[in-house]
Backbone as a ProteinNet text record, in pm:
[ID]
protein_1_A
[PRIMARY]
QVQLVESGGGLVQAGESLRLSCAASGSILGINTMGWYRQAPGKQRELVATITRGGTTNYADSVKGRFTISRDNAKNTVYLQMNSPKPEDTAVYYCNAFSLLGNAYWGQGTQVTVSS
[TERTIARY]
76.4	1.7	71.3	17	98.2	-24.9	73.9	-17.1	28.4	-71	-13.3	-83.8	-13.2	-66	-15.4	-166.2	-126.9	-111.8	-56.2	-64.5	-25	-48.4	-28.8	-139.3	-265	-383.3	-411.5	-530	-573	-604.2	-644.7	-714.1	-597.8	-600.1	-507.3	-560.6	-504.7	-552.1	-509.7	-575.1	-504.4	-354.8	-280.2	-150.8	-45.7	-122	-24.4	17.3	159.5	185.6	177.1	150.9	112.6	204	215.7	276.6	252.2	194.6	149.7	249.2	230.9	336	260.7	332.8	238.1	369.9	369.7	427.1	401.9	483.7	425	537.9	400.8	493.9	438.4	490.3	434.6	545	473.8	543.1	571.9	658.7	733.5	780.9	883.7	961.5	936.8	822.7	745.8	634.5	696.8	636.7	695	650.5	702.5	656.2	537.6	467.8	426.9	434.9	353.2	312.3	182	122.1	25.1	-43.4	-164.7	-271.3	-370.5	-499.8	-554.9	-651.1	-773.2	-908	-985.6	-1171.2	-1233.5	-1281	-1378.1	-1507.7	-1567.9	-1725.9	-1788.4	-1885.3	-1931.7	-1848.1	-1787.4	-1668.2	-1565.6	-1552.1	-1461.8	-1314.2	-1241.4	-1130.8	-1020.6	-931.6	-856.7	-722.7	-595.3	-459.7	-415.9	-333.8	-248.6	-134.8	-29.6	93.1	120.8	230.7	281.7	452.8	505	666.2	718.2	813	823.5	920.1	989.9	1096.1	1246.9	1259.2	1339.2	1334.6	1213.6	1201.2	1112.9	1071.3	1015.6	877.3	832.6	735.8	617.8	495.4	367.1	284.4	237.8	151.7	44.6	-85.1	-209.2	-172.6	-254.9	-205.8	-251.4	-370.1	-417.4	-302.6	-214.2	-112.5	17.9	46.1	179.4	252.8	351.3	421.2	379.6	297.9	237.3	281.8	257.4	265.7	425.1	469.7	614.2	579.5	576.9	582.5	742.1	760.7	893.3	896.3	1009.7	978.4	1147.8	1119.8	1255.6	1222.2	1315.8	1301.5	1346.4	1452.7	1499.9	1385.2	1300.6	1233.4	1082.4	1088.6	937.5	848.5	861.4	756.3	777.9	653.1	612.4	558.8	636.6	559.4	460.8	415	348.2	339	446.3	460.5	362.2	254.1	153.7	191.3	234.9	260.6	183.8	100	0	-114.6	-172.7	-337.6	-413.3	-501.4	-637	-745.3	-855.4	-1003.2	-1008.3	-1014.4	-1016.9	-966.2	-845.2	-780.6	-825.7	-946.7	-958.6	-1048	-986.7	-1030.6	-978.2	-1039.7	-962.6	-827.2	-737.8	-608	-603.4	-579.7	-512.6	-394.7	-307.2	-214.1	-187.5	-123.7	-149.5	-4.8	9.8	101.3	79.2	144.9	145.3	242.9	214.3	342.6	378.3	471.3	523	450.2	362.8	240.6	120.1	103.9	10.2	-108	-63.7	-183.2	-172.2	-284.7	-295.6	-340.5	-261.4	-282.1	-336	-393.4	-452.6	-448	-429	-432.3	-617.9	-595.6	-739.5	-759.6	-674.4	-736.1	-693.5	-648.9	-656.8	-706.3	-797.9	-853.2	-758.6	-784.2	-717.7	-812	-818.6	-907.9	-855.6	-905.4	-817.1	-901.2	-912.9	-1003	-970	-1058.9	-1022.8	-992.8
-117.6	7.7	128.1	201.6	359.9	462.4	551.5	667.7	792	859.9	991.4	1109	1231.9	1337.8	1458.5	1514.3	1657.2	1783.1	1870.8	2004.3	2112.1	2243.6	2356.2	2419.3	2379.2	2403.5	2533	2613.4	2736.1	2844.6	2962.6	3062.7	3167.6	3171.4	3294.9	3342.2	3491	3595.5	3520.7	3539.4	3499.6	3606.8	3525	3559.5	3538.3	3501.7	3461.5	3327.7	3283.1	3160.7	3077.5	2944.7	2843.6	2722.8	2663.9	2527.8	2425.5	2325.3	2190.3	2098.1	2023.9	1920.3	1763.8	1677.9	1523	1456.6	1421.7	1340.5	1161.6	1073.6	976.1	867.1	764.8	650.7	546.4	427.7	283.9	229.7	125.1	77.6	136.7	225.5	303.3	270.2	172.3	154.3	122.9	46	28.8	142.2	233.8	359.2	431	413.2	484.9	623.9	669.9	788.8	840.4	978	1038.7	1195.4	1237.5	1313.4	1370.1	1507.5	1560.5	1578.4	1568.5	1560.2	1657	1724.3	1798.7	1777	1807.2	1792.6	1911.3	2018.7	2138.1	2075.5	2164.2	2133.4	2076.6	1988.2	1967	1884.2	1880.4	1855.6	1695.8	1627.8	1508.7	1547.6	1432.2	1441.8	1447.8	1540.1	1578.7	1582.6	1507.9	1552.8	1664.4	1709.2	1837	1809	1721.3	1683.6	1564.5	1489.8	1367.5	1393.3	1320.2	1297.3	1164.7	1055	962.7	974.6	862.5	851.2	892.4	914.2	930.1	1083.7	1144.9	1289.6	1333.6	1248.6	1253.2	1329.7	1449.5	1520.2	1529.3	1519.7	1540.7	1649.3	1732.4	1848.3	1847.8	1900.9	1927.4	2070	2069.5	2198.4	2308.6	2306.7	2432.9	2502.8	2404.2	2479.7	2452.2	2424.9	2426.6	2596.5	2595.5	2720.3	2796.4	2742.5	2821.1	2713.1	2604.4	2510.8	2423.5	2381.4	2309.6	2196.7	2053.9	1925.3	1903.4	1892.3	1827.9	1717	1665.1	1525.6	1523.6	1505	1464.9	1311.3	1247.9	1094.5	1066.8	1139.4	1104.9	1141.7	1212	1260.9	1198.5	1116.8	1079	1153	1293.7	1409.7	1443	1502.1	1538.2	1692.8	1779.5	1917.7	1957	2068.8	2135.4	2255.2	2347.3	2497.6	2549.7	2634.9	2686.7	2863.2	2880	3007.9	3072.7	3194.6	3241.3	3190.4	3144.7	3081.3	3174	3104.7	3181.3	3105.2	3195.8	3141.8	3014.8	3003.4	2844.6	2731.9	2747.8	2625.1	2613.3	2668.1	2641	2478	2425.6	2294.6	2203.4	2094.5	2005.5	1914.3	1971.7	1859.5	1752.1	1651.8	1499.7	1453.5	1436.6	1356.2	1197.6	1174.5	1031.2	967.6	816.7	755.1	604.9	569.3	474.4	380.8	241	121.6	58.6	-3.7	-46.8	-180.4	-218.9	-324.1	-309.8	-127.8	-131.4	-57.5	-58.8	-36.8	123.9	185.5	349.1	397.6	494.1	547.6	676.9	714.8	878.5	930.6	1060.5	1145.5	1181.6	1251.9	1291.2	1402.6	1480.3	1622.8	1716.9	1832.9	1983.6	2098.7	2172.7	2270.7	2390.7	2397	2523.1	2592.1	2764.3	2851.1	2969.2	3003.7	3108.7	3238.1	3343.2	3436.8	3543.2	3610.3	3700.2	3859.5
-22.5	-21.9	2.9	-63.5	-65.9	-21.1	87.7	128.3	103.8	34.7	-57.6	52.4	64.5	156.9	87.8	52.4	-31.9	63.4	49	127	40.1	69.1	3.7	-94.8	-80.6	-146.3	-47.8	-88.5	-39.9	-161.5	-77.5	-170.5	-197.8	-328.7	-390.4	-517.4	-501.7	-637.1	-767.9	-881.4	-999.7	-1007.2	-1070.3	-1059.7	-959.7	-849.8	-717.7	-753.7	-692.5	-739.8	-567.4	-630.7	-528.4	-534.2	-419.4	-479.7	-388.6	-456.3	-366.9	-369	-265	-217.5	-207	-227.7	-220.3	-158.2	-21.9	42.3	26	-27.9	-66.1	72.6	108.5	246	192.9	289.1	245.5	161.8	54.2	-44.3	-164.3	-141.7	-248.4	-345.1	-302.5	-391.4	-548	-550.9	-649.6	-754.9	-695.1	-794.8	-876	-978.6	-1095.6	-1140	-1200.3	-1215.4	-1117.2	-1074.3	-979.9	-1074.3	-1056.1	-1133	-1045.2	-1081	-1020.5	-1124	-1064.7	-1150.3	-1066.1	-1128.4	-1089.3	-1131.9	-1029.4	-1045.5	-994.7	-1092	-1082.3	-1064.8	-972.1	-950.9	-1087.8	-1114.2	-1223.5	-1340.5	-1317.7	-1420.3	-1380.1	-1478	-1462.2	-1425.9	-1332.8	-1301.3	-1428.1	-1427.5	-1549.4	-1503.2	-1612.6	-1564.3	-1573.3	-1495.9	-1503.9	-1527.4	-1456	-1514.3	-1452.5	-1493.5	-1429.5	-1457.9	-1392.6	-1394.6	-1337.2	-1441.4	-1388.4	-1291.1	-1242.5	-1158.2	-1238.7	-1366.2	-1424.7	-1467.2	-1422.9	-1454.7	-1580.5	-1648.3	-1785.4	-1743.6	-1803.8	-1749.8	-1867.8	-1840.2	-1926.1	-1873.8	-1937.1	-1912	-1987.5	-1932.4	-1995.1	-2087	-2203.7	-2246.3	-2187.9	-2098.3	-2024.2	-1930.6	-1868.4	-1806.3	-1851.4	-1964.4	-1998.8	-2005.5	-1966.9	-1969.3	-1834.4	-1728.8	-1621.4	-1479.2	-1505.9	-1393.3	-1436.1	-1335.4	-1332.1	-1211.6	-1271.7	-1165.2	-1147.9	-1032.4	-1007.4	-912	-865	-782	-697.8	-590.1	-488.7	-479.2	-522.9	-512.6	-383.3	-332.7	-185.1	-85.8	-116.3	25.5	-33.9	-137.1	-217.1	-203.2	-288.8	-268.2	-413.1	-472.7	-569.9	-563.1	-651.4	-618	-734.5	-728.4	-833.6	-811.4	-872.4	-862.8	-977.9	-935.8	-997.1	-1028.9	-1124.6	-1155.9	-1238.5	-1210.6	-1300.4	-1329.5	-1196.9	-1183	-1223.1	-1289.3	-1303.4	-1260.1	-1245.8	-1182.5	-1251.6	-1336.3	-1444.9	-1350.4	-1290.4	-1223.6	-1094.2	-1072.3	-930.4	-928.3	-845.8	-850.9	-749.1	-667.4	-603.2	-664.4	-633.4	-683.8	-607.1	-694.9	-625	-660.1	-589.7	-600.9	-649.2	-755.6	-771.1	-804.2	-748.3	-784.1	-899.8	-994.8	-1043.1	-987.9	-958.4	-939.8	-1096.3	-1048.3	-1184.2	-1210	-1108.9	-1125.3	-1175.6	-1194.8	-1253.1	-1173.8	-1043.1	-924	-922.8	-894.5	-881.7	-738.3	-705.9	-554.9	-545.5	-472	-467.5	-333.2	-345.1	-209.4	-168.3	-62	-15.8	-112.2	-150.2	-222.6	-150.8	-227.6	-159.2	-255	-176	-269	-302.2	-443	-489.9	-525.1	-455.6	-549.3	-566.1	-697.3	-757.1	-783.9	-699.4	-744.5	-844.4	-893.8	-1048.3	-959.9
[MASK]
++++++++++++++++++++++++++++++++++++++++++++++++++++++++++++++++++++++++++++++++++++++++++++++++++++++++++++++++++++

């Protein structure tokens, strides 16, 4: 089992930076890809960004150039630096981890609200 704990959400004004963190614990040796997803009210959960253990990243088009995902393998932590956030970025952000065996793990979510 893998436990994921997110932190760093909150209320920010459009244009203010925000950094989310997600710490993994438990059976972490088998984790390869980690990432962030988000779900806005009335919408489906969508990918924001992912990063492999080797550092390969993937971003949703809507956040490219504004958000940066990074990972500290020594601390088993993944980060999402949110620069120039927009009101449409308002959502619950979920940390995700995929194991080499194909198991998916999710954090409890952290609310990010961007005011205009």
